[in-house]
Amino acid sequence: MTDYAIDLHTHSTASDGLYAPQVLVQKAYEAGVRVLALTDHDSTEGVAEAAEAATQLGIDFIPGIEINTETSAGEVHMLGYFLHYQQEAFQQALRTLRDARQRRGQRMVELLNEQGIAIRWERVRELAQGAVGRPHVAQALVEAGYAQSIEEAFARYLSKGCPAYVPRYKLSPQDAVRLIVSARGLPVIAHPLELPGPEILRQWLPELCALGLAGLEVYYGPYTAEQETLLLTLARQFDLIPTGGSDYHGPGIHPTPLGGHPVPAESVTRLQEAAAARSHQTPPPFTLPEPAAE
Ligand SMILES: [Zn+2]
Ligand SMILES: [Zn+2]
């Protein structure tokens, strides 16, 4: 292990993190982090600001993202590293994904309004400060006194089968790998033990690897040594780079502090090598699938 911390999984206000990118980088520096990746959900909006702050502090910065995908087994998050994130086609795809989510939020508010529930879209957007999700609509419902708690707001209005439920724009893990690869990034499955778990992963990995999957998040926030060993075995078996990070969103949101889970320097070296090797290849372009009709 190194005498400095490495954190390859963090969030800022560009998605659902609490700190602005520049502040997050400062906090990371204070926590001893010297290699940092910013991995906001479906957005690289915070990357330029974070990169500049990192340069000033002497932190090695990796532009990243975390793309939310859905499968029949549940949600799967795909991290992407060393993205050529300024590519227009890549940004266009991300905008479409975020717009779809925002429209989803907007539609939920419309449905609620139609039923005489007076919450305002502007307020939901304010609460979100970035990508709008159901929790923000729930928050607005609680704030306006239509539910006692977020849980109740979901149960009464927002869950599947409820009056204001609106289907979501779905991306598969395969789509996310293709999208990240199209921007010359390295796709890495985030917190693989949340879902789908090792058995389903083993079935999926051959196809995902063929599409360009580069790594598996092994050294993750709350994972134990036994869980790491299990994931390391899987990573070796499929020649995937074991990566790691805190999944920091701000104080009190996730249990692991910035740089709080040790990540070996070898993870970074291997990612750098893989990124360099791929930078000479021309990746296939990416086309977004149609939104789910569900
Ligand atoms: Zn995640
Ligand atoms: Zn995350």
PDB file of C-alpha atoms and ligand atoms in Angstrom:
ATOM      1  CA  MET A   1       0.000   0.000   0.000  1.00  0.00           C
ATOM      2  CA  THR A   2       1.038   3.586  -0.574  1.00  0.00           C
ATOM      3  CA  ASP A   3       1.682   6.312   2.006  1.00  0.00           C
ATOM      4  CA  TYR A   4      -0.988   8.391   0.286  1.00  0.00           C
ATOM      5  CA  ALA A   5      -4.620   7.541  -0.387  1.00  0.00           C
ATOM      6  CA  ILE A   6      -6.182   6.655  -3.733  1.00  0.00           C
ATOM      7  CA  ASP A   7      -9.899   7.174  -4.294  1.00  0.00           C
ATOM      8  CA  LEU A   8     -11.400   6.230  -7.640  1.00  0.00           C
ATOM      9  CA  HIS A   9     -15.090   6.601  -6.787  1.00  0.00           C
ATOM     10  CA  THR A  10     -16.481   9.972  -5.639  1.00  0.00           C
ATOM     11  CA  HIS A  11     -19.507  12.189  -6.299  1.00  0.00           C
ATOM     12  CA  SER A  12     -19.982  15.958  -6.431  1.00  0.00           C
ATOM     13  CA  THR A  13     -22.922  18.339  -6.940  1.00  0.00           C
ATOM     14  CA  ALA A  14     -22.684  17.473 -10.647  1.00  0.00           C
ATOM     15  CA  SER A  15     -24.830  14.508  -9.572  1.00  0.00           C
ATOM     16  CA  ASP A  16     -26.015  13.629  -6.073  1.00  0.00           C
ATOM     17  CA  GLY A  17     -22.909  14.568  -4.076  1.00  0.00           C
ATOM     18  CA  LEU A  18     -22.993  17.279  -1.430  1.00  0.00           C
ATOM     19  CA  TYR A  19     -19.806  19.180  -2.302  1.00  0.00           C
ATOM     20  CA  ALA A  20     -19.056  21.216  -5.406  1.00  0.00           C
ATOM     21  CA  PRO A  21     -16.270  19.575  -7.470  1.00  0.00           C
ATOM     22  CA  GLN A  22     -13.614  22.050  -6.319  1.00  0.00           C
ATOM     23  CA  VAL A  23     -14.577  21.611  -2.659  1.00  0.00           C
ATOM     24  CA  LEU A  24     -14.601  17.826  -3.011  1.00  0.00           C
ATOM     25  CA  VAL A  25     -11.047  17.906  -4.387  1.00  0.00           C
ATOM     26  CA  GLN A  26      -9.934  20.124  -1.498  1.00  0.00           C
ATOM     27  CA  LYS A  27     -11.533  17.727   1.029  1.00  0.00           C
ATOM     28  CA  ALA A  28      -9.877  14.785  -0.707  1.00  0.00           C
ATOM     29  CA  TYR A  29      -6.508  16.510  -0.499  1.00  0.00           C
ATOM     30  CA  GLU A  30      -7.009  17.159   3.215  1.00  0.00           C
ATOM     31  CA  ALA A  31      -7.840  13.467   3.650  1.00  0.00           C
ATOM     32  CA  GLY A  32      -4.494  12.523   2.096  1.00  0.00           C
ATOM     33  CA  VAL A  33      -5.817  11.521  -1.334  1.00  0.00           C
ATOM     34  CA  ARG A  34      -3.240  12.018  -4.088  1.00  0.00           C
ATOM     35  CA  VAL A  35      -4.937  10.056  -6.889  1.00  0.00           C
ATOM     36  CA  LEU A  36      -8.585  10.947  -7.373  1.00  0.00           C
ATOM     37  CA  ALA A  37     -11.333  10.143  -9.849  1.00  0.00           C
ATOM     38  CA  LEU A  38     -14.604  12.061  -9.969  1.00  0.00           C
ATOM     39  CA  THR A  39     -17.380   9.654 -10.989  1.00  0.00           C
ATOM     40  CA  ASP A  40     -20.685  11.513 -11.020  1.00  0.00           C
ATOM     41  CA  HIS A  41     -23.868   9.743 -12.107  1.00  0.00           C
ATOM     42  CA  ASP A  42     -24.462  10.135 -15.856  1.00  0.00           C
ATOM     43  CA  SER A  43     -22.499  13.391 -15.940  1.00  0.00           C
ATOM     44  CA  THR A  44     -19.009  14.757 -16.472  1.00  0.00           C
ATOM     45  CA  GLU A  45     -20.188  18.325 -15.763  1.00  0.00           C
ATOM     46  CA  GLY A  46     -17.934  18.532 -12.696  1.00  0.00           C
ATOM     47  CA  VAL A  47     -14.816  17.078 -14.299  1.00  0.00           C
ATOM     48  CA  ALA A  48     -13.220  20.263 -15.693  1.00  0.00           C
ATOM     49  CA  GLU A  49     -13.571  22.126 -12.364  1.00  0.00           C
ATOM     50  CA  ALA A  50     -12.264  19.138 -10.391  1.00  0.00           C
ATOM     51  CA  ALA A  51      -9.339  18.649 -12.781  1.00  0.00           C
ATOM     52  CA  GLU A  52      -8.258  22.253 -12.392  1.00  0.00           C
ATOM     53  CA  ALA A  53      -8.489  22.125  -8.585  1.00  0.00           C
ATOM     54  CA  ALA A  54      -6.551  18.834  -8.582  1.00  0.00           C
ATOM     55  CA  THR A  55      -3.763  20.299 -10.722  1.00  0.00           C
ATOM     56  CA  GLN A  56      -3.350  23.193  -8.289  1.00  0.00           C
ATOM     57  CA  LEU A  57      -3.062  20.814  -5.338  1.00  0.00           C
ATOM     58  CA  GLY A  58      -0.790  18.295  -7.052  1.00  0.00           C
ATOM     59  CA  ILE A  59      -3.397  15.516  -7.127  1.00  0.00           C
ATOM     60  CA  ASP A  60      -3.356  13.031 -10.021  1.00  0.00           C
ATOM     61  CA  PHE A  61      -6.833  13.372 -11.427  1.00  0.00           C
ATOM     62  CA  ILE A  62      -8.741  10.825 -13.517  1.00  0.00           C
ATOM     63  CA  PRO A  63     -11.833  12.012 -15.414  1.00  0.00           C
ATOM     64  CA  GLY A  64     -14.613   9.539 -14.681  1.00  0.00           C
ATOM     65  CA  ILE A  65     -18.321   8.820 -14.642  1.00  0.00           C
ATOM     66  CA  GLU A  66     -20.777   6.348 -13.137  1.00  0.00           C
ATOM     67  CA  ILE A  67     -23.538   5.303 -15.497  1.00  0.00           C
ATOM     68  CA  ASN A  68     -26.689   3.836 -13.994  1.00  0.00           C
ATOM     69  CA  THR A  69     -28.074   0.821 -15.828  1.00  0.00           C
ATOM     70  CA  GLU A  70     -30.907  -1.586 -15.227  1.00  0.00           C
ATOM     71  CA  THR A  71     -31.233  -5.328 -15.619  1.00  0.00           C
ATOM     72  CA  SER A  72     -33.873  -7.880 -14.707  1.00  0.00           C
ATOM     73  CA  ALA A  73     -31.709  -8.645 -11.654  1.00  0.00           C
ATOM     74  CA  GLY A  74     -31.695  -5.000 -10.509  1.00  0.00           C
ATOM     75  CA  GLU A  75     -29.607  -1.868 -10.964  1.00  0.00           C
ATOM     76  CA  VAL A  76     -25.995  -2.123 -12.128  1.00  0.00           C
ATOM     77  CA  HIS A  77     -23.643   0.860 -12.029  1.00  0.00           C
ATOM     78  CA  MET A  78     -20.842   1.159 -14.564  1.00  0.00           C
ATOM     79  CA  LEU A  79     -17.841   3.337 -13.805  1.00  0.00           C
ATOM     80  CA  GLY A  80     -15.810   4.823 -16.649  1.00  0.00           C
ATOM     81  CA  TYR A  81     -12.211   6.078 -16.365  1.00  0.00           C
ATOM     82  CA  PHE A  82      -9.854   8.165 -18.502  1.00  0.00           C
ATOM     83  CA  LEU A  83     -12.747   9.304 -20.655  1.00  0.00           C
ATOM     84  CA  HIS A  84     -12.187  11.628 -23.566  1.00  0.00           C
ATOM     85  CA  TYR A  85     -15.226  13.255 -22.074  1.00  0.00           C
ATOM     86  CA  GLN A  86     -15.335  16.337 -24.273  1.00  0.00           C
ATOM     87  CA  GLN A  87     -16.324  14.284 -27.332  1.00  0.00           C
ATOM     88  CA  GLU A  88     -19.538  15.770 -28.650  1.00  0.00           C
ATOM     89  CA  ALA A  89     -21.296  12.462 -29.354  1.00  0.00           C
ATOM     90  CA  PHE A  90     -20.547  11.277 -25.814  1.00  0.00           C
ATOM     91  CA  GLN A  91     -21.882  14.489 -24.255  1.00  0.00           C
ATOM     92  CA  GLN A  92     -24.947  14.323 -26.495  1.00  0.00           C
ATOM     93  CA  ALA A  93     -25.726  10.807 -25.256  1.00  0.00           C
ATOM     94  CA  LEU A  94     -25.298  11.909 -21.629  1.00  0.00           C
ATOM     95  CA  ARG A  95     -27.547  14.926 -22.196  1.00  0.00           C
ATOM     96  CA  THR A  96     -30.216  12.663 -23.674  1.00  0.00           C
ATOM     97  CA  LEU A  97     -30.001  10.359 -20.651  1.00  0.00           C
ATOM     98  CA  ARG A  98     -30.186  13.238 -18.174  1.00  0.00           C
ATOM     99  CA  ASP A  99     -33.022  14.932 -20.104  1.00  0.00           C
ATOM    100  CA  ALA A 100     -34.946  11.661 -20.038  1.00  0.00           C
ATOM    101  CA  ARG A 101     -34.591  11.591 -16.265  1.00  0.00           C
ATOM    102  CA  GLN A 102     -35.567  15.226 -15.955  1.00  0.00           C
ATOM    103  CA  ARG A 103     -38.584  14.719 -18.177  1.00  0.00           C
ATOM    104  CA  ARG A 104     -39.464  11.752 -16.017  1.00  0.00           C
ATOM    105  CA  GLY A 105     -39.371  13.952 -12.944  1.00  0.00           C
ATOM    106  CA  GLN A 106     -41.356  16.638 -14.740  1.00  0.00           C
ATOM    107  CA  ARG A 107     -43.985  14.116 -15.822  1.00  0.00           C
ATOM    108  CA  MET A 108     -44.325  12.848 -12.240  1.00  0.00           C
ATOM    109  CA  VAL A 109     -44.954  16.415 -11.074  1.00  0.00           C
ATOM    110  CA  GLU A 110     -47.554  16.888 -13.852  1.00  0.00           C
ATOM    111  CA  LEU A 111     -49.362  13.702 -12.816  1.00  0.00           C
ATOM    112  CA  LEU A 112     -49.340  14.800  -9.184  1.00  0.00           C
ATOM    113  CA  ASN A 113     -50.645  18.250 -10.136  1.00  0.00           C
ATOM    114  CA  GLU A 114     -53.450  16.637 -12.175  1.00  0.00           C
ATOM    115  CA  GLN A 115     -54.499  14.883  -8.981  1.00  0.00           C
ATOM    116  CA  GLY A 116     -54.643  18.146  -7.081  1.00  0.00           C
ATOM    117  CA  ILE A 117     -51.292  17.722  -5.360  1.00  0.00           C
ATOM    118  CA  ALA A 118     -49.656  21.126  -5.419  1.00  0.00           C
ATOM    119  CA  ILE A 119     -45.913  20.650  -5.687  1.00  0.00           C
ATOM    120  CA  ARG A 120     -43.867  22.761  -8.043  1.00  0.00           C
ATOM    121  CA  TRP A 121     -41.376  21.494 -10.654  1.00  0.00           C
ATOM    122  CA  GLU A 122     -39.125  24.486  -9.916  1.00  0.00           C
ATOM    123  CA  ARG A 123     -38.885  23.384  -6.285  1.00  0.00           C
ATOM    124  CA  VAL A 124     -38.053  19.787  -7.275  1.00  0.00           C
ATOM    125  CA  ARG A 125     -35.253  21.074  -9.502  1.00  0.00           C
ATOM    126  CA  GLU A 126     -33.947  23.245  -6.683  1.00  0.00           C
ATOM    127  CA  LEU A 127     -33.900  20.250  -4.341  1.00  0.00           C
ATOM    128  CA  ALA A 128     -32.044  18.150  -6.909  1.00  0.00           C
ATOM    129  CA  GLN A 129     -29.347  20.712  -7.823  1.00  0.00           C
ATOM    130  CA  GLY A 130     -28.427  18.390 -10.670  1.00  0.00           C
ATOM    131  CA  ALA A 131     -29.922  15.200 -12.076  1.00  0.00           C
ATOM    132  CA  VAL A 132     -33.543  14.978 -10.909  1.00  0.00           C
ATOM    133  CA  GLY A 133     -34.690  11.673  -9.461  1.00  0.00           C
ATOM    134  CA  ARG A 134     -37.678  10.281  -7.644  1.00  0.00           C
ATOM    135  CA  PRO A 135     -36.128  11.068  -4.219  1.00  0.00           C
ATOM    136  CA  HIS A 136     -36.290  14.773  -5.058  1.00  0.00           C
ATOM    137  CA  VAL A 137     -39.983  14.559  -5.980  1.00  0.00           C
ATOM    138  CA  ALA A 138     -40.495  12.634  -2.738  1.00  0.00           C
ATOM    139  CA  GLN A 139     -38.639  15.347  -0.819  1.00  0.00           C
ATOM    140  CA  ALA A 140     -40.922  18.009  -2.344  1.00  0.00           C
ATOM    141  CA  LEU A 141     -43.978  15.946  -1.354  1.00  0.00           C
ATOM    142  CA  VAL A 142     -42.758  15.712   2.242  1.00  0.00           C
ATOM    143  CA  GLU A 143     -41.906  19.411   2.294  1.00  0.00           C
ATOM    144  CA  ALA A 144     -45.405  20.321   1.098  1.00  0.00           C
ATOM    145  CA  GLY A 145     -46.975  18.078   3.734  1.00  0.00           C
ATOM    146  CA  TYR A 146     -48.342  15.379   1.413  1.00  0.00           C
ATOM    147  CA  ALA A 147     -46.303  12.651   3.113  1.00  0.00           C
ATOM    148  CA  GLN A 148     -44.661  12.240   6.510  1.00  0.00           C
ATOM    149  CA  SER A 149     -41.479  10.704   5.129  1.00  0.00           C
ATOM    150  CA  ILE A 150     -39.637   9.946   1.888  1.00  0.00           C
ATOM    151  CA  GLU A 151     -40.671   6.286   2.314  1.00  0.00           C
ATOM    152  CA  GLU A 152     -44.328   7.248   2.566  1.00  0.00           C
ATOM    153  CA  ALA A 153     -44.065   9.541  -0.471  1.00  0.00           C
ATOM    154  CA  PHE A 154     -42.680   6.622  -2.481  1.00  0.00           C
ATOM    155  CA  ALA A 155     -45.260   4.152  -1.190  1.00  0.00           C
ATOM    156  CA  ARG A 156     -48.237   6.448  -1.807  1.00  0.00           C
ATOM    157  CA  TYR A 157     -47.279   8.241  -5.016  1.00  0.00           C
ATOM    158  CA  LEU A 158     -44.049   7.282  -6.723  1.00  0.00           C
ATOM    159  CA  SER A 159     -43.477   3.524  -6.646  1.00  0.00           C
ATOM    160  CA  LYS A 160     -44.429   1.256  -9.524  1.00  0.00           C
ATOM    161  CA  GLY A 161     -48.216   0.913  -9.651  1.00  0.00           C
ATOM    162  CA  CYS A 162     -48.763   4.253  -7.848  1.00  0.00           C
ATOM    163  CA  PRO A 163     -50.671   7.218  -9.339  1.00  0.00           C
ATOM    164  CA  ALA A 164     -47.583   9.280 -10.246  1.00  0.00           C
ATOM    165  CA  TYR A 165     -45.243   6.468 -11.297  1.00  0.00           C
ATOM    166  CA  VAL A 166     -43.520   7.179 -14.603  1.00  0.00           C
ATOM    167  CA  PRO A 167     -41.382   4.544 -16.341  1.00  0.00           C
ATOM    168  CA  ARG A 168     -37.695   5.128 -16.507  1.00  0.00           C
ATOM    169  CA  TYR A 169     -35.249   5.463 -19.354  1.00  0.00           C
ATOM    170  CA  LYS A 170     -33.301   2.231 -19.282  1.00  0.00           C
ATOM    171  CA  LEU A 171     -29.740   1.508 -20.262  1.00  0.00           C
ATOM    172  CA  SER A 172     -28.286  -2.002 -20.049  1.00  0.00           C
ATOM    173  CA  PRO A 173     -24.798  -2.698 -18.654  1.00  0.00           C
ATOM    174  CA  GLN A 174     -23.820  -3.602 -22.227  1.00  0.00           C
ATOM    175  CA  ASP A 175     -25.037  -0.174 -23.418  1.00  0.00           C
ATOM    176  CA  ALA A 176     -23.020   1.528 -20.671  1.00  0.00           C
ATOM    177  CA  VAL A 177     -19.852  -0.383 -21.637  1.00  0.00           C
ATOM    178  CA  ARG A 178     -20.364   0.616 -25.283  1.00  0.00           C
ATOM    179  CA  LEU A 179     -21.020   4.247 -24.329  1.00  0.00           C
ATOM    180  CA  ILE A 180     -17.869   4.481 -22.190  1.00  0.00           C
ATOM    181  CA  VAL A 181     -15.760   2.683 -24.804  1.00  0.00           C
ATOM    182  CA  SER A 182     -17.051   5.095 -27.476  1.00  0.00           C
ATOM    183  CA  ALA A 183     -15.376   7.917 -25.495  1.00  0.00           C
ATOM    184  CA  ARG A 184     -12.149   5.865 -25.203  1.00  0.00           C
ATOM    185  CA  GLY A 185     -12.870   5.268 -21.526  1.00  0.00           C
ATOM    186  CA  LEU A 186     -12.317   2.154 -19.422  1.00  0.00           C
ATOM    187  CA  PRO A 187     -15.566   0.590 -18.145  1.00  0.00           C
ATOM    188  CA  VAL A 188     -15.473  -0.893 -14.638  1.00  0.00           C
ATOM    189  CA  ILE A 189     -18.404  -2.533 -12.829  1.00  0.00           C
ATOM    190  CA  ALA A 190     -19.108  -0.547  -9.644  1.00  0.00           C
ATOM    191  CA  HIS A 191     -19.793  -2.241  -6.268  1.00  0.00           C
ATOM    192  CA  PRO A 192     -20.406  -5.621  -7.938  1.00  0.00           C
ATOM    193  CA  LEU A 193     -21.774  -7.242  -4.787  1.00  0.00           C
ATOM    194  CA  GLU A 194     -24.739  -4.871  -4.461  1.00  0.00           C
ATOM    195  CA  LEU A 195     -26.287  -6.391  -7.527  1.00  0.00           C
ATOM    196  CA  PRO A 196     -26.102  -8.577  -9.512  1.00  0.00           C
ATOM    197  CA  GLY A 197     -23.777 -10.582  -7.226  1.00  0.00           C
ATOM    198  CA  PRO A 198     -20.991 -12.979  -8.161  1.00  0.00           C
ATOM    199  CA  GLU A 199     -23.093 -15.784  -9.685  1.00  0.00           C
ATOM    200  CA  ILE A 200     -24.906 -13.604 -12.227  1.00  0.00           C
ATOM    201  CA  LEU A 201     -21.713 -11.642 -12.843  1.00  0.00           C
ATOM    202  CA  ARG A 202     -19.901 -14.807 -13.858  1.00  0.00           C
ATOM    203  CA  GLN A 203     -22.555 -15.348 -16.531  1.00  0.00           C
ATOM    204  CA  TRP A 204     -22.410 -11.774 -17.786  1.00  0.00           C
ATOM    205  CA  LEU A 205     -18.672 -11.204 -17.746  1.00  0.00           C
ATOM    206  CA  PRO A 206     -17.724 -12.978 -20.999  1.00  0.00           C
ATOM    207  CA  GLU A 207     -20.032 -10.720 -23.056  1.00  0.00           C
ATOM    208  CA  LEU A 208     -19.149  -7.545 -21.155  1.00  0.00           C
ATOM    209  CA  CYS A 209     -15.429  -8.319 -21.501  1.00  0.00           C
ATOM    210  CA  ALA A 210     -15.844  -8.857 -25.244  1.00  0.00           C
ATOM    211  CA  LEU A 211     -17.457  -5.402 -25.448  1.00  0.00           C
ATOM    212  CA  GLY A 212     -14.500  -3.806 -23.678  1.00  0.00           C
ATOM    213  CA  LEU A 213     -15.074  -4.101 -19.921  1.00  0.00           C
ATOM    214  CA  ALA A 214     -11.731  -3.283 -18.273  1.00  0.00           C
ATOM    215  CA  GLY A 215     -12.212  -3.679 -14.545  1.00  0.00           C
ATOM    216  CA  LEU A 216     -14.129  -4.664 -11.469  1.00  0.00           C
ATOM    217  CA  GLU A 217     -14.511  -2.488  -8.373  1.00  0.00           C
ATOM    218  CA  VAL A 218     -12.984  -4.681  -5.669  1.00  0.00           C
ATOM    219  CA  TYR A 219     -11.740  -2.284  -2.959  1.00  0.00           C
ATOM    220  CA  TYR A 220     -15.109  -0.725  -2.297  1.00  0.00           C
ATOM    221  CA  GLY A 221     -16.209   1.375   0.688  1.00  0.00           C
ATOM    222  CA  PRO A 222     -17.791  -1.141   3.063  1.00  0.00           C
ATOM    223  CA  TYR A 223     -16.525  -4.427   1.512  1.00  0.00           C
ATOM    224  CA  THR A 224     -14.801  -6.837   3.868  1.00  0.00           C
ATOM    225  CA  ALA A 225     -11.517  -8.681   3.212  1.00  0.00           C
ATOM    226  CA  GLU A 226     -13.486 -11.870   2.378  1.00  0.00           C
ATOM    227  CA  GLN A 227     -15.630 -10.015  -0.156  1.00  0.00           C
ATOM    228  CA  GLU A 228     -12.520  -8.464  -1.695  1.00  0.00           C
ATOM    229  CA  THR A 229     -10.912 -11.890  -2.037  1.00  0.00           C
ATOM    230  CA  LEU A 230     -13.987 -13.214  -3.809  1.00  0.00           C
ATOM    231  CA  LEU A 231     -14.000 -10.294  -6.247  1.00  0.00           C
ATOM    232  CA  LEU A 232     -10.224 -10.442  -6.761  1.00  0.00           C
ATOM    233  CA  THR A 233     -10.553 -14.071  -7.821  1.00  0.00           C
ATOM    234  CA  LEU A 234     -13.234 -13.101 -10.312  1.00  0.00           C
ATOM    235  CA  ALA A 235     -11.143 -10.189 -11.612  1.00  0.00           C
ATOM    236  CA  ARG A 236      -8.126 -12.463 -12.154  1.00  0.00           C
ATOM    237  CA  GLN A 237     -10.245 -15.099 -13.859  1.00  0.00           C
ATOM    238  CA  PHE A 238     -11.503 -12.575 -16.426  1.00  0.00           C
ATOM    239  CA  ASP A 239      -8.306 -10.508 -16.610  1.00  0.00           C
ATOM    240  CA  LEU A 240     -10.058  -7.427 -15.200  1.00  0.00           C
ATOM    241  CA  ILE A 241      -8.315  -4.593 -13.343  1.00  0.00           C
ATOM    242  CA  PRO A 242      -9.335  -4.467  -9.669  1.00  0.00           C
ATOM    243  CA  THR A 243     -10.179  -0.842  -8.793  1.00  0.00           C
ATOM    244  CA  GLY A 244     -11.629   0.820  -5.721  1.00  0.00           C
ATOM    245  CA  GLY A 245     -12.912   3.852  -3.908  1.00  0.00           C
ATOM    246  CA  SER A 246     -15.122   5.254  -1.207  1.00  0.00           C
ATOM    247  CA  ASP A 247     -18.274   6.182  -3.191  1.00  0.00           C
ATOM    248  CA  TYR A 248     -18.154   9.374  -1.168  1.00  0.00           C
ATOM    249  CA  HIS A 249     -21.232  11.605  -1.538  1.00  0.00           C
ATOM    250  CA  GLY A 250     -20.657  13.948   1.403  1.00  0.00           C
ATOM    251  CA  PRO A 251     -20.577  13.670   5.200  1.00  0.00           C
ATOM    252  CA  GLY A 252     -23.124  11.291   6.631  1.00  0.00           C
ATOM    253  CA  ILE A 253     -24.331   9.864   3.308  1.00  0.00           C
ATOM    254  CA  HIS A 254     -22.038   6.855   2.810  1.00  0.00           C
ATOM    255  CA  PRO A 255     -20.101   5.379   5.720  1.00  0.00           C
ATOM    256  CA  THR A 256     -16.673   5.462   4.050  1.00  0.00           C
ATOM    257  CA  PRO A 257     -14.721   8.752   4.215  1.00  0.00           C
ATOM    258  CA  LEU A 258     -12.774  10.115   1.236  1.00  0.00           C
ATOM    259  CA  GLY A 259      -9.789   7.859   0.577  1.00  0.00           C
ATOM    260  CA  GLY A 260     -11.070   5.705   3.421  1.00  0.00           C
ATOM    261  CA  HIS A 261     -10.764   2.315   1.728  1.00  0.00           C
ATOM    262  CA  PRO A 262      -7.185   1.360   0.760  1.00  0.00           C
ATOM    263  CA  VAL A 263      -6.651   0.980  -2.986  1.00  0.00           C
ATOM    264  CA  PRO A 264      -3.299  -0.365  -4.271  1.00  0.00           C
ATOM    265  CA  ALA A 265      -1.237   1.848  -6.600  1.00  0.00           C
ATOM    266  CA  GLU A 266      -1.201  -1.069  -9.049  1.00  0.00           C
ATOM    267  CA  SER A 267      -4.880  -0.392  -9.811  1.00  0.00           C
ATOM    268  CA  VAL A 268      -3.967   3.063 -11.102  1.00  0.00           C
ATOM    269  CA  THR A 269      -0.908   1.860 -13.038  1.00  0.00           C
ATOM    270  CA  ARG A 270      -2.923  -0.831 -14.760  1.00  0.00           C
ATOM    271  CA  LEU A 271      -5.726   1.590 -15.631  1.00  0.00           C
ATOM    272  CA  GLN A 272      -3.160   4.023 -17.062  1.00  0.00           C
ATOM    273  CA  GLU A 273      -1.590   1.257 -19.160  1.00  0.00           C
ATOM    274  CA  ALA A 274      -4.954   0.068 -20.430  1.00  0.00           C
ATOM    275  CA  ALA A 275      -6.006   3.627 -21.294  1.00  0.00           C
ATOM    276  CA  ALA A 276      -2.761   4.187 -23.201  1.00  0.00           C
ATOM    277  CA  ALA A 277      -3.166   0.907 -25.085  1.00  0.00           C
ATOM    278  CA  ARG A 278      -6.706   1.802 -26.134  1.00  0.00           C
ATOM    279  CA  SER A 279      -5.933   5.381 -27.116  1.00  0.00           C
ATOM    280  CA  HIS A 280      -4.589   4.169 -30.460  1.00  0.00           C
ATOM    281  CA  GLN A 281      -7.752   2.286 -31.370  1.00  0.00           C
ATOM    282  CA  THR A 282     -10.764   3.910 -32.980  1.00  0.00           C
ATOM    283  CA  PRO A 283     -13.765   2.866 -30.916  1.00  0.00           C
ATOM    284  CA  PRO A 284     -17.114   2.029 -32.529  1.00  0.00           C
ATOM    285  CA  PRO A 285     -19.694   4.855 -32.318  1.00  0.00           C
ATOM    286  CA  PHE A 286     -22.505   4.524 -29.775  1.00  0.00           C
ATOM    287  CA  THR A 287     -26.234   4.768 -30.430  1.00  0.00           C
ATOM    288  CA  LEU A 288     -28.677   5.149 -27.536  1.00  0.00           C
ATOM    289  CA  PRO A 289     -31.473   2.578 -27.351  1.00  0.00           C
ATOM    290  CA  GLU A 290     -35.111   3.720 -27.322  1.00  0.00           C
ATOM    291  CA  PRO A 291     -36.531   4.613 -23.871  1.00  0.00           C
ATOM    292  CA  ALA A 292     -38.192   1.674 -22.119  1.00  0.00           C
ATOM    293  CA  ALA A 293     -41.937   1.413 -22.702  1.00  0.00           C
ATOM    294  CA  GLU A 294     -42.553  -0.194 -19.298  1.00  0.00           C
TER     295      GLU A 294
HETATM  296 ZN    ZN B   1     -23.165   3.290  -7.593  1.00  0.00          ZN
HETATM  297 ZN    ZN B   2     -21.160   5.979  -6.825  1.00  0.00          ZN
END
